[in-house]
Amino acid sequence: MILSVEDLCIDIAGKPALRSLTFSVAAGEVLGVVGESGCGKSMVNLALMGLLPDGVTASALRMSACGVDLLRAGSRDWRALRGGGMAMIFQNPMSALNPCLTVERQLLESVRRARADLDRSAARAEALRLLDRVGIAHAGARLKSYPHELSGGMAQRIMIAMAVAAGPQLLIADEPTTALDVTVQAQILQLLEEIRRDTGMALLLVSHDIGVIEQCAHRVQVMYSGQIVESGAVDAVIGSPRHPYTRGLVAAQPGRSGMPPKSRLATIEGSVIPITEEVDGCRFRPRCVRADHRCLQPQPMRQIETHSQRGSRCHW
Ligand SMILES: Nc1ncnc2c1ncn2[C@@H]1O[C@H](COP(=O)(O)OP(=O)(O)OP(=O)(O)O)[C@@H](O)[C@H]1O
Ligand SMILES: [Mg+2]
C-alpha cells in the first residue's frame, strides 16, 4: 500500500472532529473521497501532509505513506516526502500560487527540489517539459507570467506541473476542479488520469461531486460529518448505495437515469452537523429518513460483503 491509515482521529481545539478513519490506497489506484462541504475532507488531507493548522492535532494507530511512518516522521522526513513521494494540489489554484512570483520562479523551485542535480538551464528545460506535459501552450512565454495573468484552468495545470515535478507515488488532489467550469474540469480530470496512467502514481481524489468520483475513481469512501460512512468499489457504492446518506447523495445528482424529465430533484433535508458537535448515536440520524431507535447507538462500520472492502456505518 502507498498509503495506509488506521484509526485516524483529529481534534480541533481539544474537541473530537474526525473520528476513527481507516483507509488505504494501493499503488496506481484512484481512491475517491466524497462528502458535503464541512465534513472534514481537507482536514484529512492536511493531516496526511503534516500540515494541520495550530490547535488541530491528529492521532492514529498507524499512518504511513510511501514507506514512511508519518507518526514518527521528523522535519527532514516530511521535507523529503512533501513534493517528493507525496504531493498535493489544492482546492483553489489561484490562492495556492504565490501572486508575487512568476510561474518560472515557482515551478523552478519545485523542479530544483526534486532534481538537485540539474543546473539552471537544465532545470528550465525540465520546467518547459512539464508545462508542455500539462498542456500549456507557449510554455516559454508562460514562464514569465504572474498568477493574475493566468486563467483558472491554466493555474491548475501549473499546480499539477509543480506537484508532479518529483514524480510522486501519491498525489492528493483536493477538489482540483471545484473552481473551474465544466469543460475545463473535464480536461483537468483527463490530464490527471493520463499522468496517473503514464507514471503509475496513486491518486487520492477529493470532490463533493459524486459524478466526478464516478468518472475517475476505482474505489470511493463517503464522508459525513467527520466520519467515513460508506466505502467500496465505485460501481457498487454508486450503483447500489447502502448508507442512507450515500443514497441521498446519489439521488440528488441531476440526470440520474430513472428520473422522469422535469421531475424535482431529490434533496437531503437539513445541513451537516458541525464536525466538533457531539451527537448521540449515528451522526446522520437528525437528517435521516430511515432513523429509528437503533440509530441512538453509535454505528460501527459494518462489512457488507465478506469478499470485498465494502462497508457501511448503518444497521439497515
Ligand atoms: N484552521 C481551522 N481551525 C479550526 N477549525 C477548522 C479549521 N479549518 C477547518 N476547520 C473546521 O473543520 C471543518 C471541516 O473543514 P474541511 O475544510 O476539512 O471541510 P471539507 O470537507 O474540506 O469542506 P469543503 O468541501 O468545503 O472543502 C470546518 O467546517 C471547520 O469547522
Ligand atoms: Mg475542502
mmCIF file of C-alpha atoms and ligand atoms in Angstrom:
data_model
loop_
_atom_site.group_PDB
_atom_site.id
_atom_site.type_symbol
_atom_site.label_atom_id
_atom_site.label_comp_id
_atom_site.label_asym_id
_atom_site.label_seq_id
_atom_site.Cartn_x
_atom_site.Cartn_y
_atom_site.Cartn_z
ATOM 1 C CA MET A 1 0.000 0.000 0.000
ATOM 2 C CA ILE A 2 1.218 3.502 -0.830
ATOM 3 C CA LEU A 3 -0.940 4.998 1.888
ATOM 4 C CA SER A 4 -2.192 3.190 4.946
ATOM 5 C CA VAL A 5 -4.231 4.874 7.676
ATOM 6 C CA GLU A 6 -5.688 3.127 10.701
ATOM 7 C CA ASP A 7 -7.928 4.776 13.269
ATOM 8 C CA LEU A 8 -7.002 8.373 12.457
ATOM 9 C CA CYS A 9 -8.644 10.824 14.862
ATOM 10 C CA ILE A 10 -8.318 14.601 14.598
ATOM 11 C CA ASP A 11 -9.194 17.042 17.384
ATOM 12 C CA ILE A 12 -9.876 20.731 16.834
ATOM 13 C CA ALA A 13 -9.204 22.863 19.926
ATOM 14 C CA GLY A 14 -9.331 19.711 22.043
ATOM 15 C CA LYS A 15 -12.711 18.551 20.675
ATOM 16 C CA PRO A 16 -13.036 15.369 18.607
ATOM 17 C CA ALA A 17 -13.680 16.380 14.972
ATOM 18 C CA LEU A 18 -12.652 13.452 12.744
ATOM 19 C CA ARG A 19 -13.356 10.058 14.170
ATOM 20 C CA SER A 20 -11.594 6.781 13.618
ATOM 21 C CA LEU A 21 -10.819 6.927 9.902
ATOM 22 C CA THR A 22 -9.323 3.760 8.446
ATOM 23 C CA PHE A 23 -8.429 3.587 4.775
ATOM 24 C CA SER A 24 -5.654 2.758 2.353
ATOM 25 C CA VAL A 25 -4.583 3.469 -1.211
ATOM 26 C CA ALA A 26 -2.723 0.939 -3.359
ATOM 27 C CA ALA A 27 -0.089 1.797 -5.981
ATOM 28 C CA GLY A 28 -1.697 3.186 -9.120
ATOM 29 C CA GLU A 29 -5.144 3.250 -7.552
ATOM 30 C CA VAL A 30 -7.606 6.160 -7.545
ATOM 31 C CA LEU A 31 -9.448 6.486 -4.235
ATOM 32 C CA GLY A 32 -12.290 8.983 -4.412
ATOM 33 C CA VAL A 33 -13.447 10.823 -1.299
ATOM 34 C CA VAL A 34 -16.860 12.419 -1.469
ATOM 35 C CA GLY A 35 -18.936 14.347 1.028
ATOM 36 C CA GLU A 36 -20.644 17.660 1.647
ATOM 37 C CA SER A 37 -18.798 20.859 2.445
ATOM 38 C CA GLY A 38 -17.516 20.934 6.025
ATOM 39 C CA CYS A 39 -17.380 17.172 6.601
ATOM 40 C CA GLY A 40 -13.593 17.250 7.056
ATOM 41 C CA LYS A 41 -12.164 16.107 3.719
ATOM 42 C CA SER A 42 -9.480 18.801 3.528
ATOM 43 C CA MET A 43 -8.568 18.332 7.176
ATOM 44 C CA VAL A 44 -7.717 14.669 6.472
ATOM 45 C CA ASN A 45 -5.508 15.732 3.554
ATOM 46 C CA LEU A 46 -3.697 18.275 5.700
ATOM 47 C CA ALA A 47 -3.098 15.566 8.330
ATOM 48 C CA LEU A 48 -1.641 13.274 5.645
ATOM 49 C CA MET A 49 0.725 16.035 4.518
ATOM 50 C CA GLY A 50 1.658 17.004 8.111
ATOM 51 C CA LEU A 51 0.209 20.481 7.560
ATOM 52 C CA LEU A 52 -2.508 20.690 10.220
ATOM 53 C CA PRO A 53 -3.090 24.243 11.469
ATOM 54 C CA ASP A 54 -2.316 25.302 15.071
ATOM 55 C CA GLY A 55 -4.804 23.945 17.579
ATOM 56 C CA VAL A 56 -5.579 20.904 15.423
ATOM 57 C CA THR A 57 -3.995 17.609 16.470
ATOM 58 C CA ALA A 58 -4.016 14.128 14.964
ATOM 59 C CA SER A 59 -3.517 10.684 16.459
ATOM 60 C CA ALA A 60 -3.684 7.262 14.820
ATOM 61 C CA LEU A 61 -2.810 3.640 15.358
ATOM 62 C CA ARG A 62 -0.975 3.683 12.062
ATOM 63 C CA MET A 63 -0.356 6.241 9.355
ATOM 64 C CA SER A 64 2.233 5.536 6.708
ATOM 65 C CA ALA A 65 2.833 6.828 3.202
ATOM 66 C CA CYS A 66 5.448 5.751 0.649
ATOM 67 C CA GLY A 67 7.096 3.541 3.274
ATOM 68 C CA VAL A 68 7.462 6.390 5.807
ATOM 69 C CA ASP A 69 5.830 6.170 9.240
ATOM 70 C CA LEU A 70 4.069 9.539 9.378
ATOM 71 C CA LEU A 71 3.509 9.293 13.129
ATOM 72 C CA ARG A 72 7.254 9.294 13.734
ATOM 73 C CA ALA A 73 8.409 11.442 10.815
ATOM 74 C CA GLY A 74 10.788 14.272 11.714
ATOM 75 C CA SER A 75 11.017 17.557 9.810
ATOM 76 C CA ARG A 76 13.641 16.102 7.464
ATOM 77 C CA ASP A 77 11.374 13.127 6.587
ATOM 78 C CA TRP A 78 8.467 15.467 5.951
ATOM 79 C CA ARG A 79 10.561 17.699 3.688
ATOM 80 C CA ALA A 80 11.651 14.673 1.668
ATOM 81 C CA LEU A 81 8.115 13.342 1.468
ATOM 82 C CA ARG A 82 6.271 16.540 0.535
ATOM 83 C CA GLY A 83 6.874 17.278 -3.084
ATOM 84 C CA GLY A 84 8.836 14.004 -3.249
ATOM 85 C CA GLY A 85 6.903 10.759 -2.784
ATOM 86 C CA MET A 86 3.709 12.573 -1.915
ATOM 87 C CA ALA A 87 2.342 15.778 -3.421
ATOM 88 C CA MET A 88 -0.867 17.749 -3.122
ATOM 89 C CA ILE A 89 -2.864 20.090 -5.297
ATOM 90 C CA PHE A 90 -5.250 22.428 -3.592
ATOM 91 C CA GLN A 91 -8.883 23.396 -3.899
ATOM 92 C CA ASN A 92 -8.300 26.878 -5.299
ATOM 93 C CA PRO A 93 -5.348 27.142 -7.702
ATOM 94 C CA MET A 94 -5.485 30.938 -7.715
ATOM 95 C CA SER A 95 -4.827 31.233 -4.000
ATOM 96 C CA ALA A 96 -2.370 28.315 -3.917
ATOM 97 C CA LEU A 97 0.105 30.083 -6.216
ATOM 98 C CA ASN A 98 2.157 32.978 -4.841
ATOM 99 C CA PRO A 99 0.798 36.135 -6.566
ATOM 100 C CA CYS A 100 4.141 37.982 -6.250
ATOM 101 C CA LEU A 101 6.295 35.436 -8.074
ATOM 102 C CA THR A 102 6.387 34.438 -11.736
ATOM 103 C CA VAL A 103 5.419 30.929 -12.823
ATOM 104 C CA GLU A 104 9.102 30.368 -13.585
ATOM 105 C CA ARG A 105 10.243 31.116 -10.017
ATOM 106 C CA GLN A 106 7.580 28.860 -8.532
ATOM 107 C CA LEU A 107 7.908 25.970 -10.938
ATOM 108 C CA LEU A 108 11.737 26.035 -10.881
ATOM 109 C CA GLU A 109 11.632 25.785 -7.093
ATOM 110 C CA SER A 110 9.704 22.512 -7.373
ATOM 111 C CA VAL A 111 11.949 21.201 -10.151
ATOM 112 C CA ARG A 112 15.182 22.016 -8.333
ATOM 113 C CA ARG A 113 13.970 20.496 -5.080
ATOM 114 C CA ALA A 114 13.101 17.317 -6.932
ATOM 115 C CA ARG A 115 16.239 17.282 -9.095
ATOM 116 C CA ALA A 116 19.124 18.836 -7.216
ATOM 117 C CA ASP A 117 21.493 17.514 -9.902
ATOM 118 C CA LEU A 118 20.156 19.894 -12.584
ATOM 119 C CA ASP A 119 21.878 23.218 -13.293
ATOM 120 C CA ARG A 120 19.799 26.312 -14.037
ATOM 121 C CA SER A 121 19.376 25.777 -17.773
ATOM 122 C CA ALA A 122 18.610 22.055 -17.398
ATOM 123 C CA ALA A 123 16.050 22.886 -14.688
ATOM 124 C CA ARG A 124 14.459 25.456 -17.015
ATOM 125 C CA ALA A 125 14.285 22.851 -19.785
ATOM 126 C CA GLU A 126 12.626 20.467 -17.344
ATOM 127 C CA ALA A 127 10.126 23.192 -16.360
ATOM 128 C CA LEU A 128 9.285 23.716 -20.044
ATOM 129 C CA ARG A 129 8.832 19.957 -20.495
ATOM 130 C CA LEU A 130 6.484 19.839 -17.509
ATOM 131 C CA LEU A 131 4.420 22.766 -18.823
ATOM 132 C CA ASP A 132 4.179 21.013 -22.150
ATOM 133 C CA ARG A 133 3.142 17.793 -20.359
ATOM 134 C CA VAL A 134 0.268 19.533 -18.606
ATOM 135 C CA GLY A 135 -0.950 21.053 -21.865
ATOM 136 C CA ILE A 136 0.220 24.676 -21.513
ATOM 137 C CA ALA A 137 0.763 26.257 -24.937
ATOM 138 C CA HIS A 138 3.624 28.759 -25.493
ATOM 139 C CA ALA A 139 5.352 27.409 -22.403
ATOM 140 C CA GLY A 140 8.350 29.776 -22.729
ATOM 141 C CA ALA A 141 6.143 32.880 -22.602
ATOM 142 C CA ARG A 142 4.018 31.409 -19.803
ATOM 143 C CA LEU A 143 7.046 31.009 -17.561
ATOM 144 C CA LYS A 144 7.247 34.809 -17.448
ATOM 145 C CA SER A 145 3.604 35.195 -16.350
ATOM 146 C CA TYR A 146 2.388 36.129 -12.903
ATOM 147 C CA PRO A 147 -0.559 34.144 -11.477
ATOM 148 C CA HIS A 148 -3.062 37.001 -12.111
ATOM 149 C CA GLU A 149 -2.328 36.685 -15.842
ATOM 150 C CA LEU A 150 -3.487 33.058 -15.901
ATOM 151 C CA SER A 151 -6.954 31.592 -16.302
ATOM 152 C CA GLY A 152 -8.160 29.263 -13.534
ATOM 153 C CA GLY A 153 -7.594 26.210 -15.731
ATOM 154 C CA MET A 154 -4.043 27.328 -16.587
ATOM 155 C CA ALA A 155 -3.249 27.982 -12.925
ATOM 156 C CA GLN A 156 -4.468 24.489 -12.031
ATOM 157 C CA ARG A 157 -2.334 22.965 -14.809
ATOM 158 C CA ILE A 158 0.686 24.770 -13.353
ATOM 159 C CA MET A 159 -0.164 23.485 -9.873
ATOM 160 C CA ILE A 160 -0.282 19.976 -11.344
ATOM 161 C CA ALA A 161 3.095 20.513 -13.060
ATOM 162 C CA MET A 162 4.599 21.590 -9.717
ATOM 163 C CA ALA A 163 3.028 18.626 -7.926
ATOM 164 C CA VAL A 164 4.272 16.020 -10.396
ATOM 165 C CA ALA A 165 7.762 17.553 -10.819
ATOM 166 C CA ALA A 166 9.258 14.955 -8.479
ATOM 167 C CA GLY A 167 7.271 12.037 -9.893
ATOM 168 C CA PRO A 168 5.226 11.388 -6.727
ATOM 169 C CA GLN A 169 3.932 7.931 -5.834
ATOM 170 C CA LEU A 170 0.804 9.512 -4.363
ATOM 171 C CA LEU A 171 -0.935 12.677 -5.485
ATOM 172 C CA ILE A 172 -3.592 14.147 -3.217
ATOM 173 C CA ALA A 173 -5.953 16.255 -5.307
ATOM 174 C CA ASP A 174 -8.279 18.267 -3.061
ATOM 175 C CA GLU A 175 -11.240 19.320 -5.205
ATOM 176 C CA PRO A 176 -8.910 20.106 -8.113
ATOM 177 C CA THR A 177 -11.738 21.247 -10.364
ATOM 178 C CA THR A 178 -14.200 22.918 -7.995
ATOM 179 C CA ALA A 179 -13.197 26.435 -9.040
ATOM 180 C CA LEU A 180 -13.320 25.619 -12.772
ATOM 181 C CA ASP A 181 -16.077 25.461 -15.363
ATOM 182 C CA VAL A 182 -17.227 22.038 -16.563
ATOM 183 C CA THR A 183 -15.296 21.999 -19.848
ATOM 184 C CA VAL A 184 -12.012 22.824 -18.125
ATOM 185 C CA GLN A 185 -12.945 20.400 -15.327
ATOM 186 C CA ALA A 186 -13.162 17.562 -17.856
ATOM 187 C CA GLN A 187 -9.759 18.498 -19.335
ATOM 188 C CA ILE A 188 -8.070 18.639 -15.922
ATOM 189 C CA LEU A 189 -9.543 15.282 -14.848
ATOM 190 C CA GLN A 190 -8.388 13.745 -18.111
ATOM 191 C CA LEU A 191 -4.905 15.207 -17.595
ATOM 192 C CA LEU A 192 -4.696 13.715 -14.094
ATOM 193 C CA GLU A 193 -5.788 10.343 -15.453
ATOM 194 C CA GLU A 194 -3.177 10.465 -18.257
ATOM 195 C CA ILE A 195 -0.393 11.315 -15.809
ATOM 196 C CA ARG A 196 -1.563 8.552 -13.475
ATOM 197 C CA ARG A 197 -1.513 6.019 -16.297
ATOM 198 C CA ASP A 198 1.908 7.167 -17.563
ATOM 199 C CA THR A 199 3.604 7.232 -14.173
ATOM 200 C CA GLY A 200 1.681 4.641 -12.143
ATOM 201 C CA MET A 201 1.153 7.115 -9.295
ATOM 202 C CA ALA A 202 -1.811 6.660 -6.962
ATOM 203 C CA LEU A 203 -4.407 9.393 -6.659
ATOM 204 C CA LEU A 204 -6.478 10.439 -3.660
ATOM 205 C CA LEU A 205 -9.179 12.470 -5.349
ATOM 206 C CA VAL A 206 -11.446 14.586 -3.176
ATOM 207 C CA SER A 207 -14.643 16.023 -4.565
ATOM 208 C CA HIS A 208 -18.108 16.978 -3.389
ATOM 209 C CA ASP A 209 -19.329 15.947 -6.864
ATOM 210 C CA ILE A 210 -20.228 12.271 -6.925
ATOM 211 C CA GLY A 211 -20.279 12.411 -10.750
ATOM 212 C CA VAL A 212 -16.565 13.308 -10.796
ATOM 213 C CA ILE A 213 -15.777 10.422 -8.449
ATOM 214 C CA GLU A 214 -17.847 8.004 -10.516
ATOM 215 C CA GLN A 215 -15.971 9.024 -13.648
ATOM 216 C CA CYS A 216 -12.446 8.872 -12.211
ATOM 217 C CA ALA A 217 -12.121 6.631 -9.149
ATOM 218 C CA HIS A 218 -11.723 2.882 -8.647
ATOM 219 C CA ARG A 219 -12.874 2.918 -5.034
ATOM 220 C CA VAL A 220 -14.773 5.537 -3.085
ATOM 221 C CA GLN A 221 -15.267 6.479 0.523
ATOM 222 C CA VAL A 222 -18.175 8.647 1.511
ATOM 223 C CA MET A 223 -17.598 11.062 4.382
ATOM 224 C CA TYR A 224 -20.229 12.596 6.592
ATOM 225 C CA SER A 225 -19.565 14.968 9.479
ATOM 226 C CA GLY A 226 -16.086 13.712 10.312
ATOM 227 C CA GLN A 227 -16.626 10.005 9.653
ATOM 228 C CA ILE A 228 -16.365 7.569 6.771
ATOM 229 C CA VAL A 229 -19.939 6.270 6.437
ATOM 230 C CA GLU A 230 -19.622 4.031 3.378
ATOM 231 C CA SER A 231 -16.797 2.662 1.266
ATOM 232 C CA GLY A 232 -16.226 0.182 -1.519
ATOM 233 C CA ALA A 233 -15.744 -0.155 -5.267
ATOM 234 C CA VAL A 234 -17.183 2.841 -7.127
ATOM 235 C CA ASP A 235 -19.637 0.812 -9.220
ATOM 236 C CA ALA A 236 -21.000 -0.976 -6.159
ATOM 237 C CA VAL A 237 -21.293 2.079 -3.915
ATOM 238 C CA ILE A 238 -22.837 4.384 -6.512
ATOM 239 C CA GLY A 239 -24.789 1.627 -8.271
ATOM 240 C CA SER A 240 -26.402 0.313 -5.088
ATOM 241 C CA PRO A 241 -25.659 2.621 -2.168
ATOM 242 C CA ARG A 242 -26.340 1.173 1.290
ATOM 243 C CA HIS A 243 -25.967 4.079 3.665
ATOM 244 C CA PRO A 244 -28.942 6.497 3.623
ATOM 245 C CA TYR A 245 -26.519 9.424 3.217
ATOM 246 C CA THR A 246 -24.929 7.864 0.123
ATOM 247 C CA ARG A 247 -28.412 7.123 -1.214
ATOM 248 C CA GLY A 248 -29.307 10.772 -0.706
ATOM 249 C CA LEU A 249 -26.149 11.966 -2.484
ATOM 250 C CA VAL A 250 -26.709 9.651 -5.452
ATOM 251 C CA ALA A 251 -30.405 10.566 -5.720
ATOM 252 C CA ALA A 252 -29.559 14.276 -5.587
ATOM 253 C CA GLN A 253 -27.485 14.030 -8.750
ATOM 254 C CA PRO A 254 -29.159 15.661 -11.750
ATOM 255 C CA GLY A 255 -29.658 13.399 -14.757
ATOM 256 C CA ARG A 256 -29.589 10.069 -12.903
ATOM 257 C CA SER A 257 -31.327 7.504 -15.065
ATOM 258 C CA GLY A 258 -34.807 6.608 -13.907
ATOM 259 C CA MET A 259 -35.728 10.218 -13.197
ATOM 260 C CA PRO A 260 -38.684 11.339 -15.269
ATOM 261 C CA PRO A 261 -37.952 14.528 -17.254
ATOM 262 C CA LYS A 262 -38.750 17.796 -15.440
ATOM 263 C CA SER A 263 -39.237 15.988 -12.113
ATOM 264 C CA ARG A 264 -38.000 17.677 -8.949
ATOM 265 C CA LEU A 265 -34.509 16.746 -7.786
ATOM 266 C CA ALA A 266 -34.294 14.784 -4.550
ATOM 267 C CA THR A 267 -32.553 16.652 -1.742
ATOM 268 C CA ILE A 268 -31.228 15.761 1.707
ATOM 269 C CA GLU A 269 -33.134 17.949 4.145
ATOM 270 C CA GLY A 270 -31.146 19.964 6.673
ATOM 271 C CA SER A 271 -27.407 20.581 6.793
ATOM 272 C CA VAL A 272 -24.251 18.856 8.046
ATOM 273 C CA ILE A 273 -23.755 18.883 11.817
ATOM 274 C CA PRO A 274 -20.527 20.774 12.608
ATOM 275 C CA ILE A 275 -17.835 18.159 12.946
ATOM 276 C CA THR A 276 -16.930 19.116 16.519
ATOM 277 C CA GLU A 277 -20.520 18.844 17.779
ATOM 278 C CA GLU A 278 -21.371 15.781 19.879
ATOM 279 C CA VAL A 279 -24.301 13.676 18.661
ATOM 280 C CA ASP A 280 -25.894 10.684 20.400
ATOM 281 C CA GLY A 281 -25.670 7.659 18.124
ATOM 282 C CA CYS A 282 -25.418 7.965 14.349
ATOM 283 C CA ARG A 283 -24.255 11.410 13.237
ATOM 284 C CA PHE A 284 -26.591 11.336 10.218
ATOM 285 C CA ARG A 285 -29.648 10.494 12.361
ATOM 286 C CA PRO A 286 -31.066 14.056 12.573
ATOM 287 C CA ARG A 287 -31.360 14.159 8.754
ATOM 288 C CA CYS A 288 -32.055 10.511 8.044
ATOM 289 C CA VAL A 289 -35.451 9.483 6.666
ATOM 290 C CA ARG A 290 -34.956 5.939 7.976
ATOM 291 C CA ALA A 291 -33.854 6.797 11.526
ATOM 292 C CA ASP A 292 -35.295 4.621 14.310
ATOM 293 C CA HIS A 293 -34.457 3.817 17.943
ATOM 294 C CA ARG A 294 -31.434 1.717 16.946
ATOM 295 C CA CYS A 295 -29.786 4.814 15.492
ATOM 296 C CA LEU A 296 -29.414 6.269 19.005
ATOM 297 C CA GLN A 297 -26.457 3.872 19.365
ATOM 298 C CA PRO A 298 -23.184 4.769 17.615
ATOM 299 C CA GLN A 299 -22.983 2.841 14.358
ATOM 300 C CA PRO A 300 -19.775 0.911 13.714
ATOM 301 C CA MET A 301 -18.525 0.324 10.174
ATOM 302 C CA ARG A 302 -20.146 -2.951 9.106
ATOM 303 C CA GLN A 303 -18.593 -5.048 6.408
ATOM 304 C CA ILE A 304 -21.290 -5.718 3.789
ATOM 305 C CA GLU A 305 -19.644 -8.308 1.590
ATOM 306 C CA THR A 306 -17.007 -10.562 3.038
ATOM 307 C CA HIS A 307 -15.018 -10.823 -0.200
ATOM 308 C CA SER A 308 -14.752 -7.072 -0.814
ATOM 309 C CA GLN A 309 -13.818 -4.000 1.191
ATOM 310 C CA ARG A 310 -17.430 -2.821 1.082
ATOM 311 C CA GLY A 311 -18.665 -1.332 4.329
ATOM 312 C CA SER A 312 -21.415 0.913 5.675
ATOM 313 C CA ARG A 313 -21.905 2.626 9.034
ATOM 314 C CA CYS A 314 -25.627 1.851 9.209
ATOM 315 C CA HIS A 315 -27.650 -1.032 10.693
ATOM 316 C CA TRP A 316 -30.069 -1.126 7.754
HETATM 317 N N1 LIG B 1 -7.984 26.064 10.710
HETATM 318 C C1 LIG B 1 -9.065 25.561 11.313
HETATM 319 N N2 LIG B 1 -9.250 25.723 12.625
HETATM 320 C C2 LIG B 1 -10.344 25.240 13.241
HETATM 321 N N3 LIG B 1 -11.324 24.562 12.611
HETATM 322 C C3 LIG B 1 -11.200 24.370 11.312
HETATM 323 C C4 LIG B 1 -10.084 24.852 10.579
HETATM 324 N N4 LIG B 1 -10.254 24.505 9.286
HETATM 325 C C5 LIG B 1 -11.416 23.829 9.211
HETATM 326 N N5 LIG B 1 -11.984 23.751 10.427
HETATM 327 C C6 LIG B 1 -13.241 23.067 10.760
HETATM 328 O O1 LIG B 1 -13.224 21.794 10.154
HETATM 329 C C7 LIG B 1 -14.403 21.620 9.395
HETATM 330 C C8 LIG B 1 -14.086 20.769 8.175
HETATM 331 O O2 LIG B 1 -13.301 21.517 7.319
HETATM 332 P P1 LIG B 1 -12.729 20.961 5.968
HETATM 333 O O3 LIG B 1 -12.072 22.124 5.307
HETATM 334 O O4 LIG B 1 -11.887 19.767 6.209
HETATM 335 O O5 LIG B 1 -14.057 20.546 5.208
HETATM 336 P P2 LIG B 1 -14.223 19.985 3.708
HETATM 337 O O6 LIG B 1 -14.935 18.692 3.816
HETATM 338 O O7 LIG B 1 -12.900 20.005 3.036
HETATM 339 O O8 LIG B 1 -15.196 21.055 3.069
HETATM 340 P P3 LIG B 1 -15.189 21.696 1.576
HETATM 341 O O9 LIG B 1 -15.913 20.702 0.690
HETATM 342 O O10 LIG B 1 -15.947 22.960 1.742
HETATM 343 O O11 LIG B 1 -13.779 21.926 1.171
HETATM 344 C C9 LIG B 1 -14.892 23.008 9.070
HETATM 345 O O12 LIG B 1 -16.273 23.072 8.954
HETATM 346 C C10 LIG B 1 -14.450 23.810 10.258
HETATM 347 O O13 LIG B 1 -15.437 23.751 11.257
HETATM 348 MG MG MG B 2 -12.094 21.058 1.433
#
